[in-house]
Amino acid sequence: LITRERVTVLQCVPSLLRVMLDHQSWQDTALRQVFCGGEALGLELQHDFGRLVSGKTLHNLYGPTEATIDASCHDGRAGGVSASIGRPIANTRIHILDAEQRLLP
């Protein structure tokens, strides 16, 4: 369906992306950007996407778990040792706390 309809932007949860990477050829799609949210985007999945899908951008969306609300976004091309939650989206602020609920810089 993604190939037939020439979909260019896809938003899904990471677990669906994993299934799609395992069972979908991405080379003939018109996709340009993939947004993942609603679950943690693991580093292995981020690396697999980069290895298996060329010329497309993976964005990690992050927000509260009670609802599918995205509060920050990270462009996956930046790499790193973990899947970053990125920076706040427009008109929002985020506060990062440590295990003791203290505000981090």
PDB file of C-alpha atoms in Angstrom:
ATOM      1  CA  LEU A   1       0.000   0.000   0.000  1.00  0.00           C
ATOM      2  CA  ILE A   2       2.821   2.404   0.875  1.00  0.00           C
ATOM      3  CA  THR A   3       4.483   1.724  -2.480  1.00  0.00           C
ATOM      4  CA  ARG A   4       1.270   1.668  -4.519  1.00  0.00           C
ATOM      5  CA  GLU A   5      -0.070   4.932  -3.052  1.00  0.00           C
ATOM      6  CA  ARG A   6       3.347   6.648  -3.220  1.00  0.00           C
ATOM      7  CA  VAL A   7       3.238   7.583   0.495  1.00  0.00           C
ATOM      8  CA  THR A   8       5.993  10.095   1.329  1.00  0.00           C
ATOM      9  CA  VAL A   9       5.597  10.500   5.124  1.00  0.00           C
ATOM     10  CA  LEU A  10       4.819   7.707   7.599  1.00  0.00           C
ATOM     11  CA  GLN A  11       4.155   7.870  11.345  1.00  0.00           C
ATOM     12  CA  CYS A  12       4.090   4.618  13.316  1.00  0.00           C
ATOM     13  CA  VAL A  13       5.127   3.036  16.596  1.00  0.00           C
ATOM     14  CA  PRO A  14       8.616   1.489  16.734  1.00  0.00           C
ATOM     15  CA  SER A  15       7.237  -2.060  17.030  1.00  0.00           C
ATOM     16  CA  LEU A  16       5.419  -1.628  13.702  1.00  0.00           C
ATOM     17  CA  LEU A  17       8.567  -0.167  12.152  1.00  0.00           C
ATOM     18  CA  ARG A  18      10.455  -3.298  13.285  1.00  0.00           C
ATOM     19  CA  VAL A  19       7.912  -5.548  11.520  1.00  0.00           C
ATOM     20  CA  MET A  20       8.064  -3.383   8.412  1.00  0.00           C
ATOM     21  CA  LEU A  21      11.872  -3.469   8.333  1.00  0.00           C
ATOM     22  CA  ASP A  22      11.766  -7.258   8.617  1.00  0.00           C
ATOM     23  CA  HIS A  23       9.126  -7.761   5.904  1.00  0.00           C
ATOM     24  CA  GLN A  24       9.108  -4.743   3.580  1.00  0.00           C
ATOM     25  CA  SER A  25      11.355  -3.642   0.759  1.00  0.00           C
ATOM     26  CA  TRP A  26      11.923   0.092   1.195  1.00  0.00           C
ATOM     27  CA  GLN A  27      13.887   0.738  -1.976  1.00  0.00           C
ATOM     28  CA  ASP A  28      10.913   1.257  -4.321  1.00  0.00           C
ATOM     29  CA  THR A  29       8.923   3.506  -2.001  1.00  0.00           C
ATOM     30  CA  ALA A  30       8.410   7.249  -2.280  1.00  0.00           C
ATOM     31  CA  LEU A  31       8.902   7.595   1.489  1.00  0.00           C
ATOM     32  CA  ARG A  32      11.107  10.487   2.516  1.00  0.00           C
ATOM     33  CA  GLN A  33      10.475  10.654   6.257  1.00  0.00           C
ATOM     34  CA  VAL A  34       9.430   8.179   8.959  1.00  0.00           C
ATOM     35  CA  PHE A  35       8.261   9.407  12.370  1.00  0.00           C
ATOM     36  CA  CYS A  36       8.206   6.973  15.324  1.00  0.00           C
ATOM     37  CA  GLY A  37       6.480   7.640  18.636  1.00  0.00           C
ATOM     38  CA  GLY A  38       4.298   6.029  21.271  1.00  0.00           C
ATOM     39  CA  GLU A  39       7.040   3.614  22.396  1.00  0.00           C
ATOM     40  CA  ALA A  40      10.766   3.844  23.035  1.00  0.00           C
ATOM     41  CA  LEU A  41      12.811   3.797  19.833  1.00  0.00           C
ATOM     42  CA  GLY A  42      15.684   1.440  20.593  1.00  0.00           C
ATOM     43  CA  LEU A  43      19.184   2.058  19.350  1.00  0.00           C
ATOM     44  CA  GLU A  44      19.261  -1.274  17.476  1.00  0.00           C
ATOM     45  CA  LEU A  45      16.116  -0.359  15.538  1.00  0.00           C
ATOM     46  CA  GLN A  46      17.557   3.081  14.770  1.00  0.00           C
ATOM     47  CA  HIS A  47      20.764   1.472  13.452  1.00  0.00           C
ATOM     48  CA  ASP A  48      18.829  -1.142  11.442  1.00  0.00           C
ATOM     49  CA  PHE A  49      16.786   1.611   9.821  1.00  0.00           C
ATOM     50  CA  GLY A  50      19.959   3.469   8.851  1.00  0.00           C
ATOM     51  CA  ARG A  51      21.500   0.277   7.454  1.00  0.00           C
ATOM     52  CA  LEU A  52      18.427  -1.013   5.585  1.00  0.00           C
ATOM     53  CA  VAL A  53      16.778   2.200   4.430  1.00  0.00           C
ATOM     54  CA  SER A  54      18.853   4.648   2.422  1.00  0.00           C
ATOM     55  CA  GLY A  55      17.827   8.199   1.602  1.00  0.00           C
ATOM     56  CA  LYS A  56      15.017   8.384   4.159  1.00  0.00           C
ATOM     57  CA  THR A  57      14.995  10.211   7.496  1.00  0.00           C
ATOM     58  CA  LEU A  58      13.903   8.600  10.772  1.00  0.00           C
ATOM     59  CA  HIS A  59      12.570  10.933  13.470  1.00  0.00           C
ATOM     60  CA  ASN A  60      12.149   9.821  17.099  1.00  0.00           C
ATOM     61  CA  LEU A  61       9.062  11.430  18.668  1.00  0.00           C
ATOM     62  CA  TYR A  62       8.734  11.533  22.431  1.00  0.00           C
ATOM     63  CA  GLY A  63       5.899  12.479  24.747  1.00  0.00           C
ATOM     64  CA  PRO A  64       3.850  11.344  27.750  1.00  0.00           C
ATOM     65  CA  THR A  65       2.907   7.667  27.799  1.00  0.00           C
ATOM     66  CA  GLU A  66      -0.732   8.200  28.751  1.00  0.00           C
ATOM     67  CA  ALA A  67      -1.555   9.527  25.298  1.00  0.00           C
ATOM     68  CA  THR A  68      -0.043   9.809  21.877  1.00  0.00           C
ATOM     69  CA  ILE A  69       1.152  13.376  22.283  1.00  0.00           C
ATOM     70  CA  ASP A  70       4.588  14.247  20.980  1.00  0.00           C
ATOM     71  CA  ALA A  71       6.538  16.823  22.961  1.00  0.00           C
ATOM     72  CA  SER A  72       9.989  16.521  21.395  1.00  0.00           C
ATOM     73  CA  CYS A  73      11.609  15.295  18.213  1.00  0.00           C
ATOM     74  CA  HIS A  74      15.056  13.975  17.242  1.00  0.00           C
ATOM     75  CA  ASP A  75      16.393  13.635  13.708  1.00  0.00           C
ATOM     76  CA  GLY A  76      17.890  10.130  13.639  1.00  0.00           C
ATOM     77  CA  ARG A  77      20.676  11.068  11.210  1.00  0.00           C
ATOM     78  CA  ALA A  78      22.686  12.538  14.084  1.00  0.00           C
ATOM     79  CA  GLY A  79      23.683   9.088  15.392  1.00  0.00           C
ATOM     80  CA  GLY A  80      24.939   8.654  18.948  1.00  0.00           C
ATOM     81  CA  VAL A  81      25.021   5.975  21.610  1.00  0.00           C
ATOM     82  CA  SER A  82      21.273   6.019  22.292  1.00  0.00           C
ATOM     83  CA  ALA A  83      18.114   7.156  20.559  1.00  0.00           C
ATOM     84  CA  SER A  84      17.860  10.763  21.748  1.00  0.00           C
ATOM     85  CA  ILE A  85      14.479  12.222  22.632  1.00  0.00           C
ATOM     86  CA  GLY A  86      15.629  15.385  20.862  1.00  0.00           C
ATOM     87  CA  ARG A  87      14.511  18.939  21.411  1.00  0.00           C
ATOM     88  CA  PRO A  88      11.093  20.367  22.285  1.00  0.00           C
ATOM     89  CA  ILE A  89       8.724  20.839  19.364  1.00  0.00           C
ATOM     90  CA  ALA A  90       7.427  24.355  18.615  1.00  0.00           C
ATOM     91  CA  ASN A  91       5.673  26.162  21.459  1.00  0.00           C
ATOM     92  CA  THR A  92       6.653  23.576  24.090  1.00  0.00           C
ATOM     93  CA  ARG A  93       9.165  23.181  26.894  1.00  0.00           C
ATOM     94  CA  ILE A  94      10.577  19.978  28.364  1.00  0.00           C
ATOM     95  CA  HIS A  95      12.134  19.359  31.767  1.00  0.00           C
ATOM     96  CA  ILE A  96      14.482  16.393  32.206  1.00  0.00           C
ATOM     97  CA  LEU A  97      14.689  14.911  35.712  1.00  0.00           C
ATOM     98  CA  ASP A  98      17.138  12.455  37.251  1.00  0.00           C
ATOM     99  CA  ALA A  99      16.145   9.332  39.218  1.00  0.00           C
ATOM    100  CA  GLU A 100      15.589  11.509  42.322  1.00  0.00           C
ATOM    101  CA  GLN A 101      13.217  13.825  40.403  1.00  0.00           C
ATOM    102  CA  ARG A 102      15.770  16.668  40.381  1.00  0.00           C
ATOM    103  CA  LEU A 103      15.940  18.949  37.357  1.00  0.00           C
ATOM    104  CA  LEU A 104      18.939  18.252  35.123  1.00  0.00           C
ATOM    105  CA  PRO A 105      20.769  20.969  33.156  1.00  0.00           C
TER     106      PRO A 105
END
